[in-house]
Amino acid sequence: MTRITPLLERNEQFARDYTAPALGLPAAQLIVVSCLDHRVDPAIVLGLRLGDAPVIRNAGGRVTPAVIEDIAFLAFLAGQLFGGQLADALFEVAVIHHTQCGTSFLADPGFRDQAAAATGVPAAALEASAVTDPHVTVKADVERLLASPSIPPTVSVSGHVYDIATGRVTTTVDAQSR
Ligand SMILES: [Zn+2]
């Protein structure tokens, strides 16, 4: 018995009625970037079903170099596999930050220094990853993604904030491409 045992039982239920989705473009033609926080699961918050949208999650839902690499690869892959089916718009990347984000503790210098010592991540990098005002950081991350030369102009980017208190997502930056 490990902690995953009850979840494996849920999976057993899930697999009973399962039909494998065909390989195709994500049905929503969307990629979601969001925080890894267990209170903000995009599948539940946005009602995503299997095959709807790739989801990239990290602390804060920040647009890091690793996230940019993943999106550039997904754009390349979609072009290779489905280029013929696509018009000029490949997909939209929806960046979602949220209120009460745990990364906001990193705005405190004492906490940040302790975190840097414990994790080996430079304090400046931790400071840059903090989401204290999600409306501000999501806007900065949309701009960072749009400014990246590895993201093709067929990819549009939008920015949103999820409010943990209400369960509501509001749009801060409408979809735009470079
Ligand atoms: Zn968070």
PDB file of C-alpha atoms and ligand atoms in Angstrom:
ATOM      1  CA  MET A   1       0.000   0.000   0.000  1.00  0.00           C
ATOM      2  CA  THR A   2       1.465   3.304  -1.058  1.00  0.00           C
ATOM      3  CA  ARG A   3      -0.239   6.658  -1.239  1.00  0.00           C
ATOM      4  CA  ILE A   4      -1.000   6.203  -4.903  1.00  0.00           C
ATOM      5  CA  THR A   5      -3.026   3.040  -4.252  1.00  0.00           C
ATOM      6  CA  PRO A   6      -6.429   4.801  -3.974  1.00  0.00           C
ATOM      7  CA  LEU A   7      -5.630   6.776  -7.132  1.00  0.00           C
ATOM      8  CA  LEU A   8      -4.767   3.574  -8.997  1.00  0.00           C
ATOM      9  CA  GLU A   9      -8.210   2.333  -7.989  1.00  0.00           C
ATOM     10  CA  ARG A  10      -9.712   5.489  -9.516  1.00  0.00           C
ATOM     11  CA  ASN A  11      -7.669   4.791 -12.654  1.00  0.00           C
ATOM     12  CA  GLU A  12      -9.118   1.284 -12.782  1.00  0.00           C
ATOM     13  CA  GLN A  13     -12.591   2.875 -12.906  1.00  0.00           C
ATOM     14  CA  PHE A  14     -11.415   5.368 -15.526  1.00  0.00           C
ATOM     15  CA  ALA A  15      -9.914   2.687 -17.797  1.00  0.00           C
ATOM     16  CA  ARG A  16     -13.135   0.669 -17.724  1.00  0.00           C
ATOM     17  CA  ASP A  17     -14.999   3.204 -19.915  1.00  0.00           C
ATOM     18  CA  TYR A  18     -11.967   4.508 -21.777  1.00  0.00           C
ATOM     19  CA  THR A  19     -11.748   5.086 -25.533  1.00  0.00           C
ATOM     20  CA  ALA A  20      -8.294   6.058 -26.861  1.00  0.00           C
ATOM     21  CA  PRO A  21      -8.303   9.443 -28.629  1.00  0.00           C
ATOM     22  CA  ALA A  22      -6.835   9.472 -32.153  1.00  0.00           C
ATOM     23  CA  LEU A  23      -3.578  11.363 -32.723  1.00  0.00           C
ATOM     24  CA  GLY A  24      -4.577  14.765 -34.033  1.00  0.00           C
ATOM     25  CA  LEU A  25      -4.346  18.430 -33.353  1.00  0.00           C
ATOM     26  CA  PRO A  26      -5.436  19.390 -29.843  1.00  0.00           C
ATOM     27  CA  ALA A  27      -9.202  19.852 -30.252  1.00  0.00           C
ATOM     28  CA  ALA A  28      -9.145  23.271 -28.565  1.00  0.00           C
ATOM     29  CA  GLN A  29      -6.084  24.363 -30.629  1.00  0.00           C
ATOM     30  CA  LEU A  30      -4.765  25.736 -27.381  1.00  0.00           C
ATOM     31  CA  ILE A  31      -1.764  25.227 -25.127  1.00  0.00           C
ATOM     32  CA  VAL A  32      -2.246  26.123 -21.470  1.00  0.00           C
ATOM     33  CA  VAL A  33       0.627  27.379 -19.298  1.00  0.00           C
ATOM     34  CA  SER A  34      -0.304  27.408 -15.625  1.00  0.00           C
ATOM     35  CA  CYS A  35       0.937  27.009 -12.067  1.00  0.00           C
ATOM     36  CA  LEU A  36       1.532  23.517 -10.692  1.00  0.00           C
ATOM     37  CA  ASP A  37      -0.574  24.411  -7.619  1.00  0.00           C
ATOM     38  CA  HIS A  38      -2.991  21.566  -6.843  1.00  0.00           C
ATOM     39  CA  ARG A  39      -5.833  24.081  -6.435  1.00  0.00           C
ATOM     40  CA  VAL A  40      -5.623  25.332 -10.018  1.00  0.00           C
ATOM     41  CA  ASP A  41      -5.767  22.214 -12.209  1.00  0.00           C
ATOM     42  CA  PRO A  42      -6.640  23.552 -15.711  1.00  0.00           C
ATOM     43  CA  ALA A  43      -8.381  20.295 -16.670  1.00  0.00           C
ATOM     44  CA  ILE A  44     -10.941  20.945 -13.949  1.00  0.00           C
ATOM     45  CA  VAL A  45     -11.021  24.757 -13.988  1.00  0.00           C
ATOM     46  CA  LEU A  46     -11.409  24.934 -17.794  1.00  0.00           C
ATOM     47  CA  GLY A  47     -13.236  21.648 -18.283  1.00  0.00           C
ATOM     48  CA  LEU A  48     -10.538  20.225 -20.559  1.00  0.00           C
ATOM     49  CA  ARG A  49     -11.152  16.737 -21.885  1.00  0.00           C
ATOM     50  CA  LEU A  50      -8.569  14.273 -23.180  1.00  0.00           C
ATOM     51  CA  GLY A  51      -7.223  15.465 -26.518  1.00  0.00           C
ATOM     52  CA  ASP A  52      -8.290  19.087 -25.934  1.00  0.00           C
ATOM     53  CA  ALA A  53      -5.042  20.873 -25.066  1.00  0.00           C
ATOM     54  CA  PRO A  54      -1.446  20.286 -23.959  1.00  0.00           C
ATOM     55  CA  VAL A  55      -0.842  21.766 -20.497  1.00  0.00           C
ATOM     56  CA  ILE A  56       2.577  23.004 -19.325  1.00  0.00           C
ATOM     57  CA  ARG A  57       2.837  23.592 -15.583  1.00  0.00           C
ATOM     58  CA  ASN A  58       5.564  24.949 -13.333  1.00  0.00           C
ATOM     59  CA  ALA A  59       5.810  27.038 -10.173  1.00  0.00           C
ATOM     60  CA  GLY A  60       3.800  30.182 -10.900  1.00  0.00           C
ATOM     61  CA  GLY A  61       2.975  29.226 -14.493  1.00  0.00           C
ATOM     62  CA  ARG A  62       5.929  31.331 -15.568  1.00  0.00           C
ATOM     63  CA  VAL A  63       7.234  31.609 -19.138  1.00  0.00           C
ATOM     64  CA  THR A  64      10.734  30.229 -18.547  1.00  0.00           C
ATOM     65  CA  PRO A  65      13.291  29.231 -21.217  1.00  0.00           C
ATOM     66  CA  ALA A  66      12.169  25.599 -20.723  1.00  0.00           C
ATOM     67  CA  VAL A  67       8.528  26.578 -21.392  1.00  0.00           C
ATOM     68  CA  ILE A  68       9.531  28.494 -24.527  1.00  0.00           C
ATOM     69  CA  GLU A  69      11.453  25.419 -25.743  1.00  0.00           C
ATOM     70  CA  ASP A  70       8.425  23.181 -25.170  1.00  0.00           C
ATOM     71  CA  ILE A  71       6.101  25.538 -27.065  1.00  0.00           C
ATOM     72  CA  ALA A  72       8.576  25.926 -29.936  1.00  0.00           C
ATOM     73  CA  PHE A  73       8.787  22.120 -30.164  1.00  0.00           C
ATOM     74  CA  LEU A  74       4.992  21.714 -30.097  1.00  0.00           C
ATOM     75  CA  ALA A  75       4.694  24.310 -32.894  1.00  0.00           C
ATOM     76  CA  PHE A  76       7.308  22.431 -34.929  1.00  0.00           C
ATOM     77  CA  LEU A  77       5.635  19.078 -34.279  1.00  0.00           C
ATOM     78  CA  ALA A  78       2.165  20.356 -35.204  1.00  0.00           C
ATOM     79  CA  GLY A  79       3.583  21.843 -38.414  1.00  0.00           C
ATOM     80  CA  GLN A  80       5.293  18.557 -39.318  1.00  0.00           C
ATOM     81  CA  LEU A  81       2.307  16.331 -38.554  1.00  0.00           C
ATOM     82  CA  PHE A  82      -0.620  18.511 -39.519  1.00  0.00           C
ATOM     83  CA  GLY A  83       0.841  21.320 -41.619  1.00  0.00           C
ATOM     84  CA  GLY A  84      -1.581  20.631 -44.471  1.00  0.00           C
ATOM     85  CA  GLN A  85      -4.648  21.016 -42.256  1.00  0.00           C
ATOM     86  CA  LEU A  86      -3.554  24.302 -40.789  1.00  0.00           C
ATOM     87  CA  ALA A  87      -4.358  27.735 -42.078  1.00  0.00           C
ATOM     88  CA  ASP A  88      -2.305  30.666 -40.830  1.00  0.00           C
ATOM     89  CA  ALA A  89      -3.261  30.114 -37.181  1.00  0.00           C
ATOM     90  CA  LEU A  90      -1.552  27.142 -35.507  1.00  0.00           C
ATOM     91  CA  PHE A  91      -2.689  27.509 -31.921  1.00  0.00           C
ATOM     92  CA  GLU A  92      -3.109  29.923 -29.037  1.00  0.00           C
ATOM     93  CA  VAL A  93      -1.029  29.770 -25.876  1.00  0.00           C
ATOM     94  CA  ALA A  94      -3.093  30.774 -22.834  1.00  0.00           C
ATOM     95  CA  VAL A  95      -0.868  31.802 -19.927  1.00  0.00           C
ATOM     96  CA  ILE A  96      -2.788  31.632 -16.638  1.00  0.00           C
ATOM     97  CA  HIS A  97      -1.455  33.010 -13.349  1.00  0.00           C
ATOM     98  CA  HIS A  98      -3.468  32.879 -10.143  1.00  0.00           C
ATOM     99  CA  THR A  99      -4.161  34.690  -6.875  1.00  0.00           C
ATOM    100  CA  GLN A 100      -2.671  33.388  -3.581  1.00  0.00           C
ATOM    101  CA  CYS A 101       0.249  31.827  -5.480  1.00  0.00           C
ATOM    102  CA  GLY A 102       2.791  30.074  -3.258  1.00  0.00           C
ATOM    103  CA  THR A 103       5.598  31.698  -5.242  1.00  0.00           C
ATOM    104  CA  SER A 104       4.586  35.049  -3.682  1.00  0.00           C
ATOM    105  CA  PHE A 105       6.502  34.028  -0.521  1.00  0.00           C
ATOM    106  CA  LEU A 106       9.642  34.501  -2.654  1.00  0.00           C
ATOM    107  CA  ALA A 107       9.057  38.259  -2.644  1.00  0.00           C
ATOM    108  CA  ASP A 108      10.220  38.209   0.995  1.00  0.00           C
ATOM    109  CA  PRO A 109      14.045  38.501   1.048  1.00  0.00           C
ATOM    110  CA  GLY A 110      14.513  36.328   4.147  1.00  0.00           C
ATOM    111  CA  PHE A 111      12.324  33.545   2.784  1.00  0.00           C
ATOM    112  CA  ARG A 112      14.010  33.876  -0.596  1.00  0.00           C
ATOM    113  CA  ASP A 113      17.529  33.519   0.827  1.00  0.00           C
ATOM    114  CA  GLN A 114      16.501  30.424   2.778  1.00  0.00           C
ATOM    115  CA  ALA A 115      14.925  28.958  -0.363  1.00  0.00           C
ATOM    116  CA  ALA A 116      18.072  29.712  -2.369  1.00  0.00           C
ATOM    117  CA  ALA A 117      20.268  27.993   0.222  1.00  0.00           C
ATOM    118  CA  ALA A 118      17.981  24.947   0.402  1.00  0.00           C
ATOM    119  CA  THR A 119      17.471  24.476  -3.352  1.00  0.00           C
ATOM    120  CA  GLY A 120      20.661  25.805  -4.933  1.00  0.00           C
ATOM    121  CA  VAL A 121      18.573  28.067  -7.180  1.00  0.00           C
ATOM    122  CA  PRO A 122      20.043  31.609  -7.274  1.00  0.00           C
ATOM    123  CA  ALA A 123      18.054  34.131  -5.182  1.00  0.00           C
ATOM    124  CA  ALA A 124      17.678  36.417  -8.216  1.00  0.00           C
ATOM    125  CA  ALA A 125      16.058  33.599 -10.214  1.00  0.00           C
ATOM    126  CA  LEU A 126      13.684  32.865  -7.342  1.00  0.00           C
ATOM    127  CA  GLU A 127      12.793  36.555  -7.070  1.00  0.00           C
ATOM    128  CA  ALA A 128      12.065  36.685 -10.817  1.00  0.00           C
ATOM    129  CA  SER A 129       9.734  33.686 -10.556  1.00  0.00           C
ATOM    130  CA  ALA A 130       7.517  35.165  -7.809  1.00  0.00           C
ATOM    131  CA  VAL A 131       3.890  35.900  -8.672  1.00  0.00           C
ATOM    132  CA  THR A 132       2.743  38.602  -6.256  1.00  0.00           C
ATOM    133  CA  ASP A 133       0.340  40.393  -8.598  1.00  0.00           C
ATOM    134  CA  PRO A 134      -0.833  37.843 -11.188  1.00  0.00           C
ATOM    135  CA  HIS A 135      -2.207  40.572 -13.486  1.00  0.00           C
ATOM    136  CA  VAL A 136       1.269  42.135 -13.698  1.00  0.00           C
ATOM    137  CA  THR A 137       3.259  38.897 -14.100  1.00  0.00           C
ATOM    138  CA  VAL A 138       0.899  37.372 -16.669  1.00  0.00           C
ATOM    139  CA  LYS A 139       1.223  40.470 -18.829  1.00  0.00           C
ATOM    140  CA  ALA A 140       5.035  40.323 -18.570  1.00  0.00           C
ATOM    141  CA  ASP A 141       5.035  36.624 -19.490  1.00  0.00           C
ATOM    142  CA  VAL A 142       2.780  37.137 -22.530  1.00  0.00           C
ATOM    143  CA  GLU A 143       5.227  39.799 -23.720  1.00  0.00           C
ATOM    144  CA  ARG A 144       8.199  37.503 -23.046  1.00  0.00           C
ATOM    145  CA  LEU A 145       6.660  34.744 -25.145  1.00  0.00           C
ATOM    146  CA  LEU A 146       5.712  37.097 -27.974  1.00  0.00           C
ATOM    147  CA  ALA A 147       9.273  38.481 -27.984  1.00  0.00           C
ATOM    148  CA  SER A 148      10.848  35.046 -28.331  1.00  0.00           C
ATOM    149  CA  PRO A 149      12.282  34.432 -31.833  1.00  0.00           C
ATOM    150  CA  SER A 150      11.670  30.664 -31.502  1.00  0.00           C
ATOM    151  CA  ILE A 151       7.872  31.131 -31.360  1.00  0.00           C
ATOM    152  CA  PRO A 152       6.437  31.362 -34.906  1.00  0.00           C
ATOM    153  CA  PRO A 153       3.952  34.138 -35.815  1.00  0.00           C
ATOM    154  CA  THR A 154       1.299  31.421 -36.355  1.00  0.00           C
ATOM    155  CA  VAL A 155       1.148  31.070 -32.564  1.00  0.00           C
ATOM    156  CA  SER A 156      -0.942  33.621 -30.661  1.00  0.00           C
ATOM    157  CA  VAL A 157      -0.618  34.298 -26.935  1.00  0.00           C
ATOM    158  CA  SER A 158      -3.181  35.418 -24.353  1.00  0.00           C
ATOM    159  CA  GLY A 159      -2.957  36.121 -20.608  1.00  0.00           C
ATOM    160  CA  HIS A 160      -5.449  35.319 -17.838  1.00  0.00           C
ATOM    161  CA  VAL A 161      -5.822  35.346 -14.071  1.00  0.00           C
ATOM    162  CA  TYR A 162      -7.545  32.622 -12.060  1.00  0.00           C
ATOM    163  CA  ASP A 163      -9.065  33.782  -8.790  1.00  0.00           C
ATOM    164  CA  ILE A 164      -8.829  31.036  -6.178  1.00  0.00           C
ATOM    165  CA  ALA A 165     -11.531  32.730  -4.072  1.00  0.00           C
ATOM    166  CA  THR A 166     -14.185  32.703  -6.821  1.00  0.00           C
ATOM    167  CA  GLY A 167     -13.057  29.972  -9.233  1.00  0.00           C
ATOM    168  CA  ARG A 168     -13.309  32.514 -12.051  1.00  0.00           C
ATOM    169  CA  VAL A 169     -10.793  33.113 -14.869  1.00  0.00           C
ATOM    170  CA  THR A 170     -10.578  36.674 -16.248  1.00  0.00           C
ATOM    171  CA  THR A 171      -8.636  37.748 -19.323  1.00  0.00           C
ATOM    172  CA  THR A 172      -5.864  40.285 -18.766  1.00  0.00           C
ATOM    173  CA  VAL A 173      -4.332  40.230 -22.273  1.00  0.00           C
ATOM    174  CA  ASP A 174      -6.354  39.308 -25.371  1.00  0.00           C
ATOM    175  CA  ALA A 175      -4.819  36.859 -27.844  1.00  0.00           C
ATOM    176  CA  GLN A 176      -2.196  38.432 -30.078  1.00  0.00           C
ATOM    177  CA  SER A 177       0.656  37.220 -32.229  1.00  0.00           C
ATOM    178  CA  ARG A 178       3.872  38.950 -33.169  1.00  0.00           C
TER     179      ARG A 178
HETATM  180 ZN    ZN B   1       0.825  29.174  -7.911  1.00  0.00          ZN
END
